[in-house]
PDB file of C-alpha atoms in Angstrom:
ATOM      1  CA  MET A 250      88.785 113.632 106.285  1.00  0.00           C
ATOM      2  CA  THR A 251      92.089 114.945 104.956  1.00  0.00           C
ATOM      3  CA  ARG A 252      94.614 112.239 104.165  1.00  0.00           C
ATOM      4  CA  PRO A 253      98.235 112.516 105.349  1.00  0.00           C
ATOM      5  CA  GLU A 254     100.478 113.936 102.626  1.00  0.00           C
ATOM      6  CA  PRO A 255     102.355 110.637 102.007  1.00  0.00           C
ATOM      7  CA  VAL A 256      99.005 108.875 101.479  1.00  0.00           C
ATOM      8  CA  GLN A 257      97.864 111.563  99.048  1.00  0.00           C
ATOM      9  CA  ARG A 258     101.092 111.048  97.080  1.00  0.00           C
ATOM     10  CA  LEU A 259     100.541 107.297  97.168  1.00  0.00           C
ATOM     11  CA  ILE A 260      97.019 107.641  95.759  1.00  0.00           C
ATOM     12  CA  ARG A 261      98.329 109.829  92.936  1.00  0.00           C
ATOM     13  CA  ALA A 262     101.085 107.273  92.244  1.00  0.00           C
ATOM     14  CA  ILE A 263      98.564 104.426  91.932  1.00  0.00           C
ATOM     15  CA  ALA A 264      96.581 106.472  89.399  1.00  0.00           C
ATOM     16  CA  ALA A 265      99.657 107.268  87.258  1.00  0.00           C
ATOM     17  CA  LYS A 266     100.032 105.557  83.907  1.00  0.00           C
ATOM     18  CA  GLY A 267     102.587 102.792  83.533  1.00  0.00           C
ATOM     19  CA  GLY A 268     103.031  99.291  82.197  1.00  0.00           C
ATOM     20  CA  ASP A 269     103.793  95.910  83.662  1.00  0.00           C
ATOM     21  CA  SER A 270     107.233  95.133  85.090  1.00  0.00           C
ATOM     22  CA  SER A 271     109.368  92.019  85.064  1.00  0.00           C
ATOM     23  CA  ASP A 272     112.297  90.334  86.787  1.00  0.00           C
ATOM     24  CA  TYR A 273     113.892  90.516  83.326  1.00  0.00           C
ATOM     25  CA  ASP A 274     113.658  94.327  82.961  1.00  0.00           C
ATOM     26  CA  LEU A 275     117.394  94.830  83.485  1.00  0.00           C
ATOM     27  CA  ASN A 276     118.297  91.884  81.257  1.00  0.00           C
ATOM     28  CA  PRO A 277     117.159  92.712  77.719  1.00  0.00           C
ATOM     29  CA  ASP A 278     119.357  89.963  76.235  1.00  0.00           C
ATOM     30  CA  ILE A 279     117.222  87.231  77.833  1.00  0.00           C
ATOM     31  CA  VAL A 280     114.656  85.942  75.347  1.00  0.00           C
ATOM     32  CA  LEU A 281     111.533  84.671  77.057  1.00  0.00           C
ATOM     33  CA  PRO A 282     109.863  81.597  75.553  1.00  0.00           C
ATOM     34  CA  GLU A 283     106.632  82.221  73.707  1.00  0.00           C
ATOM     35  CA  GLY A 284     103.566  80.488  75.084  1.00  0.00           C
ATOM     36  CA  ARG A 285     104.930  80.330  78.616  1.00  0.00           C
ATOM     37  CA  ILE A 286     102.240  79.843  81.249  1.00  0.00           C
ATOM     38  CA  LEU A 287     102.229  82.399  84.047  1.00  0.00           C
ATOM     39  CA  ARG A 288     100.380  81.529  87.247  1.00  0.00           C
ATOM     40  CA  PRO A 289      98.358  84.329  88.892  1.00  0.00           C
ATOM     41  CA  ALA A 290      99.549  85.590  92.269  1.00  0.00           C
ATOM     42  CA  ALA A 291      99.119  88.690  94.402  1.00  0.00           C
ATOM     43  CA  VAL A 292     101.003  90.501  97.160  1.00  0.00           C
ATOM     44  CA  LEU A 293      99.903  93.125  99.636  1.00  0.00           C
ATOM     45  CA  ILE A 294     101.911  96.328  99.917  1.00  0.00           C
ATOM     46  CA  ALA A 295     100.689  97.003 103.464  1.00  0.00           C
ATOM     47  CA  VAL A 296     101.210 100.647 104.439  1.00  0.00           C
ATOM     48  CA  SER A 297     100.495 102.211 107.839  1.00  0.00           C
ATOM     49  CA  ALA A 298      97.501 104.578 107.804  1.00  0.00           C
ATOM     50  CA  ASP A 299      99.782 107.601 108.195  1.00  0.00           C
ATOM     51  CA  GLY A 300     101.841 106.577 105.177  1.00  0.00           C
ATOM     52  CA  GLN A 301     105.050 106.313 107.199  1.00  0.00           C
ATOM     53  CA  GLN A 302     105.782 102.565 107.165  1.00  0.00           C
ATOM     54  CA  ILE A 303     105.479  99.525 104.950  1.00  0.00           C
ATOM     55  CA  TYR A 304     105.383  95.955 106.270  1.00  0.00           C
ATOM     56  CA  LEU A 305     107.569  93.221 104.823  1.00  0.00           C
ATOM     57  CA  THR A 306     108.376  89.647 105.792  1.00  0.00           C
ATOM     58  CA  LYS A 307     111.519  87.594 106.053  1.00  0.00           C
ATOM     59  CA  ARG A 308     110.720  84.131 104.764  1.00  0.00           C
ATOM     60  CA  SER A 309     111.641  81.099 106.832  1.00  0.00           C
ATOM     61  CA  ALA A 310     115.057  79.578 106.105  1.00  0.00           C
ATOM     62  CA  GLN A 311     113.350  76.165 105.996  1.00  0.00           C
ATOM     63  CA  LEU A 312     111.218  76.953 102.943  1.00  0.00           C
ATOM     64  CA  LYS A 313     111.949  75.160  99.670  1.00  0.00           C
ATOM     65  CA  HIS A 314     111.434  78.288  97.542  1.00  0.00           C
ATOM     66  CA  HIS A 315     113.128  81.650  98.296  1.00  0.00           C
ATOM     67  CA  PRO A 316     114.273  80.722 101.840  1.00  0.00           C
ATOM     68  CA  GLY A 317     115.296  83.676 103.997  1.00  0.00           C
ATOM     69  CA  GLN A 318     114.368  86.255 101.375  1.00  0.00           C
ATOM     70  CA  ILE A 319     112.525  89.498 102.036  1.00  0.00           C
ATOM     71  CA  ALA A 320     109.027  89.536 100.560  1.00  0.00           C
ATOM     72  CA  PHE A 321     105.622  91.129 100.686  1.00  0.00           C
ATOM     73  CA  PRO A 322     102.904  89.033 102.288  1.00  0.00           C
ATOM     74  CA  GLY A 323     101.238  87.218  99.422  1.00  0.00           C
ATOM     75  CA  GLY A 324     101.179  84.172  97.227  1.00  0.00           C
ATOM     76  CA  LYS A 325      99.409  82.386  94.424  1.00  0.00           C
ATOM     77  CA  GLN A 326      95.785  83.130  93.659  1.00  0.00           C
ATOM     78  CA  ASP A 327      93.727  80.091  94.662  1.00  0.00           C
ATOM     79  CA  PRO A 328      90.591  78.988  92.794  1.00  0.00           C
ATOM     80  CA  THR A 329      88.599  80.175  95.826  1.00  0.00           C
ATOM     81  CA  ASP A 330      89.996  83.718  95.489  1.00  0.00           C
ATOM     82  CA  PRO A 331      87.617  85.667  93.222  1.00  0.00           C
ATOM     83  CA  THR A 332      90.194  88.417  92.545  1.00  0.00           C
ATOM     84  CA  PRO A 333      93.899  89.133  93.039  1.00  0.00           C
ATOM     85  CA  THR A 334      92.899  91.556  95.809  1.00  0.00           C
ATOM     86  CA  ALA A 335      91.082  88.769  97.639  1.00  0.00           C
ATOM     87  CA  ALA A 336      94.188  86.569  97.314  1.00  0.00           C
ATOM     88  CA  ALA A 337      96.481  89.309  98.686  1.00  0.00           C
ATOM     89  CA  LEU A 338      94.211  89.965 101.672  1.00  0.00           C
ATOM     90  CA  ARG A 339      93.841  86.240 102.435  1.00  0.00           C
ATOM     91  CA  GLU A 340      97.584  85.671 102.257  1.00  0.00           C
ATOM     92  CA  ALA A 341      98.321  88.699 104.474  1.00  0.00           C
ATOM     93  CA  GLU A 342      95.880  87.416 107.068  1.00  0.00           C
ATOM     94  CA  GLU A 343      97.489  83.964 106.976  1.00  0.00           C
ATOM     95  CA  GLU A 344     101.134  85.067 106.855  1.00  0.00           C
ATOM     96  CA  ILE A 345     101.274  88.122 109.143  1.00  0.00           C
ATOM     97  CA  GLY A 346      97.952  88.020 111.030  1.00  0.00           C
ATOM     98  CA  LEU A 347      96.562  91.166 109.383  1.00  0.00           C
ATOM     99  CA  PRO A 348      92.740  91.092 109.580  1.00  0.00           C
ATOM    100  CA  ARG A 349      91.146  91.850 106.204  1.00  0.00           C
ATOM    101  CA  ASP A 350      88.720  94.313 107.753  1.00  0.00           C
ATOM    102  CA  GLN A 351      91.658  96.494 108.883  1.00  0.00           C
ATOM    103  CA  VAL A 352      92.871  97.028 105.321  1.00  0.00           C
ATOM    104  CA  GLU A 353      91.607  99.843 103.115  1.00  0.00           C
ATOM    105  CA  VAL A 354      92.512  98.821  99.579  1.00  0.00           C
ATOM    106  CA  LEU A 355      93.650 101.854  97.580  1.00  0.00           C
ATOM    107  CA  GLY A 356      94.269 100.069  94.294  1.00  0.00           C
ATOM    108  CA  CYS A 357      96.778  97.975  92.397  1.00  0.00           C
ATOM    109  CA  LEU A 358     100.010  98.521  90.517  1.00  0.00           C
ATOM    110  CA  PRO A 359     100.532  96.954  87.073  1.00  0.00           C
ATOM    111  CA  SER A 360     101.388  93.259  87.163  1.00  0.00           C
ATOM    112  CA  HIS A 361     104.915  91.927  87.638  1.00  0.00           C
ATOM    113  CA  GLU A 362     106.313  88.798  85.961  1.00  0.00           C
ATOM    114  CA  THR A 363     108.751  86.757  88.054  1.00  0.00           C
ATOM    115  CA  VAL A 364     111.504  84.363  87.015  1.00  0.00           C
ATOM    116  CA  THR A 365     109.463  81.635  88.721  1.00  0.00           C
ATOM    117  CA  ASN A 366     106.632  82.105  86.184  1.00  0.00           C
ATOM    118  CA  PHE A 367     104.153  84.014  88.320  1.00  0.00           C
ATOM    119  CA  MET A 368     102.221  87.080  87.191  1.00  0.00           C
ATOM    120  CA  VAL A 369     101.981  89.025  90.438  1.00  0.00           C
ATOM    121  CA  THR A 370      99.414  91.753  91.110  1.00  0.00           C
ATOM    122  CA  PRO A 371     100.716  94.212  93.733  1.00  0.00           C
ATOM    123  CA  VAL A 372      97.741  95.369  95.834  1.00  0.00           C
ATOM    124  CA  ILE A 373      98.238  98.510  97.923  1.00  0.00           C
ATOM    125  CA  GLY A 374      96.339  98.883 101.195  1.00  0.00           C
ATOM    126  CA  LEU A 375      96.364 101.070 104.286  1.00  0.00           C
ATOM    127  CA  ILE A 376      96.306  99.432 107.711  1.00  0.00           C
ATOM    128  CA  HIS A 377      93.799 101.068 110.062  1.00  0.00           C
ATOM    129  CA  GLY A 378      93.746 100.541 113.821  1.00  0.00           C
ATOM    130  CA  GLN A 379      96.245  98.719 116.013  1.00  0.00           C
ATOM    131  CA  PHE A 380      98.202  95.966 114.278  1.00  0.00           C
ATOM    132  CA  ALA A 381     100.449  93.477 116.073  1.00  0.00           C
ATOM    133  CA  PRO A 382     102.020  91.192 113.438  1.00  0.00           C
ATOM    134  CA  LYS A 383     101.785  87.446 113.997  1.00  0.00           C
ATOM    135  CA  PRO A 384     104.234  85.593 111.712  1.00  0.00           C
ATOM    136  CA  GLU A 385     102.902  82.319 110.338  1.00  0.00           C
ATOM    137  CA  ALA A 386     104.985  79.559 111.931  1.00  0.00           C
ATOM    138  CA  GLY A 387     107.082  77.614 109.450  1.00  0.00           C
ATOM    139  CA  GLU A 388     106.651  80.126 106.620  1.00  0.00           C
ATOM    140  CA  VAL A 389     107.486  83.571 108.006  1.00  0.00           C
ATOM    141  CA  ALA A 390     110.564  84.072 110.193  1.00  0.00           C
ATOM    142  CA  GLU A 391     109.936  87.760 110.858  1.00  0.00           C
ATOM    143  CA  VAL A 392     107.557  90.630 110.099  1.00  0.00           C
ATOM    144  CA  PHE A 393     109.137  94.073 110.140  1.00  0.00           C
ATOM    145  CA  ALA A 394     108.437  97.632 109.053  1.00  0.00           C
ATOM    146  CA  VAL A 395     110.648  99.904 106.970  1.00  0.00           C
ATOM    147  CA  PRO A 396     110.182 103.632 106.409  1.00  0.00           C
ATOM    148  CA  PHE A 397     107.925 104.127 103.407  1.00  0.00           C
ATOM    149  CA  SER A 398     110.083 107.100 102.397  1.00  0.00           C
ATOM    150  CA  HIS A 399     113.139 104.803 102.141  1.00  0.00           C
ATOM    151  CA  VAL A 400     111.623 102.289  99.716  1.00  0.00           C
ATOM    152  CA  THR A 401     109.911 104.941  97.591  1.00  0.00           C
ATOM    153  CA  ASP A 402     113.030 107.024  96.937  1.00  0.00           C
ATOM    154  CA  PRO A 403     114.697 105.960  93.653  1.00  0.00           C
ATOM    155  CA  ALA A 404     118.057 107.182  95.003  1.00  0.00           C
ATOM    156  CA  ASN A 405     118.080 104.312  97.534  1.00  0.00           C
ATOM    157  CA  PHE A 406     118.019 101.628  94.820  1.00  0.00           C
ATOM    158  CA  LYS A 407     121.096 100.029  93.259  1.00  0.00           C
ATOM    159  CA  VAL A 408     121.546  97.466  90.506  1.00  0.00           C
ATOM    160  CA  GLU A 409     123.450  94.292  91.397  1.00  0.00           C
ATOM    161  CA  GLY A 410     123.867  90.946  89.695  1.00  0.00           C
ATOM    162  CA  ARG A 411     124.691  87.287  90.117  1.00  0.00           C
ATOM    163  CA  ARG A 412     124.982  84.205  87.963  1.00  0.00           C
ATOM    164  CA  TRP A 413     121.650  82.518  87.281  1.00  0.00           C
ATOM    165  CA  LYS A 414     121.128  79.591  84.906  1.00  0.00           C
ATOM    166  CA  GLY A 415     124.603  80.018  83.476  1.00  0.00           C
ATOM    167  CA  ARG A 416     124.466  83.750  82.820  1.00  0.00           C
ATOM    168  CA  ARG A 417     124.685  86.990  84.755  1.00  0.00           C
ATOM    169  CA  ARG A 418     121.301  88.414  85.744  1.00  0.00           C
ATOM    170  CA  HIS A 419     120.896  91.969  87.028  1.00  0.00           C
ATOM    171  CA  TYR A 420     118.256  93.110  89.510  1.00  0.00           C
ATOM    172  CA  PHE A 421     117.353  96.000  91.779  1.00  0.00           C
ATOM    173  CA  VAL A 422     118.229  96.066  95.479  1.00  0.00           C
ATOM    174  CA  VAL A 423     117.093  98.513  98.163  1.00  0.00           C
ATOM    175  CA  PRO A 424     118.885  97.483 101.380  1.00  0.00           C
ATOM    176  CA  TYR A 425     117.615  98.689 104.727  1.00  0.00           C
ATOM    177  CA  GLY A 426     119.629  98.005 107.890  1.00  0.00           C
ATOM    178  CA  PRO A 427     120.140  94.238 108.160  1.00  0.00           C
ATOM    179  CA  TYR A 428     117.549  93.566 105.442  1.00  0.00           C
ATOM    180  CA  TYR A 429     118.672  92.843 101.878  1.00  0.00           C
ATOM    181  CA  ILE A 430     115.609  93.643  99.794  1.00  0.00           C
ATOM    182  CA  TRP A 431     116.091  92.448  96.224  1.00  0.00           C
ATOM    183  CA  GLY A 432     114.534  90.580  93.313  1.00  0.00           C
ATOM    184  CA  ALA A 433     110.814  90.856  92.612  1.00  0.00           C
ATOM    185  CA  THR A 434     110.153  92.676  95.903  1.00  0.00           C
ATOM    186  CA  ALA A 435     112.705  95.379  95.085  1.00  0.00           C
ATOM    187  CA  ARG A 436     111.508  95.601  91.461  1.00  0.00           C
ATOM    188  CA  ILE A 437     107.899  96.174  92.544  1.00  0.00           C
ATOM    189  CA  LEU A 438     109.051  98.782  95.061  1.00  0.00           C
ATOM    190  CA  ARG A 439     111.135 100.450  92.346  1.00  0.00           C
ATOM    191  CA  SER A 440     108.021 100.683  90.145  1.00  0.00           C
ATOM    192  CA  LEU A 441     106.216 102.371  93.023  1.00  0.00           C
ATOM    193  CA  ALA A 442     109.212 104.647  93.724  1.00  0.00           C
ATOM    194  CA  ASP A 443     109.282 105.782  90.098  1.00  0.00           C
ATOM    195  CA  ARG A 444     105.585 106.639  90.295  1.00  0.00           C
ATOM    196  CA  MET A 445     106.027 108.461  93.608  1.00  0.00           C
ATOM    197  CA  ALA A 446     108.874 110.512  92.118  1.00  0.00           C
TER     198      ALA A 446
END
């Protein structure tokens, strides 16, 4: 079976060489403490089978951490998750109602370190069959799709900044319509966009 052209490009992008990324990439003056403990986590970059859309979530405004922010489905790797991929698939099933057996895992991007001390593995998977998102009540306010071409075009990314812990911190943003995609989500997408380019 011949894959759609965007999916072929995606597979080549996953195979490309490249190192880990970090929320600190645009802030070389920040010195990270040695011996810091990073907790393992994983997210699912869920792409439609035709390679045209990617699914993201808007987190609930009631959450203690990152309320209202745009994110991939995902979370910390539990002791019962044998691999980061297993954690990403479990979290996607819990958060957006995506059955694991509908996801064809294509591979992973290099890990991403967040300012909240997680080492996140971005897992890329294609969604096969009909998928009607079911947001997890209390955690996910909305599940939405954006054009894959939009978030994989480096020209759509900008660098912005705000004060954080007494200093200015810069980060990538890739806005789409009413959605302000920034922080770790935008940085991971920028890594993918660079590979796709």
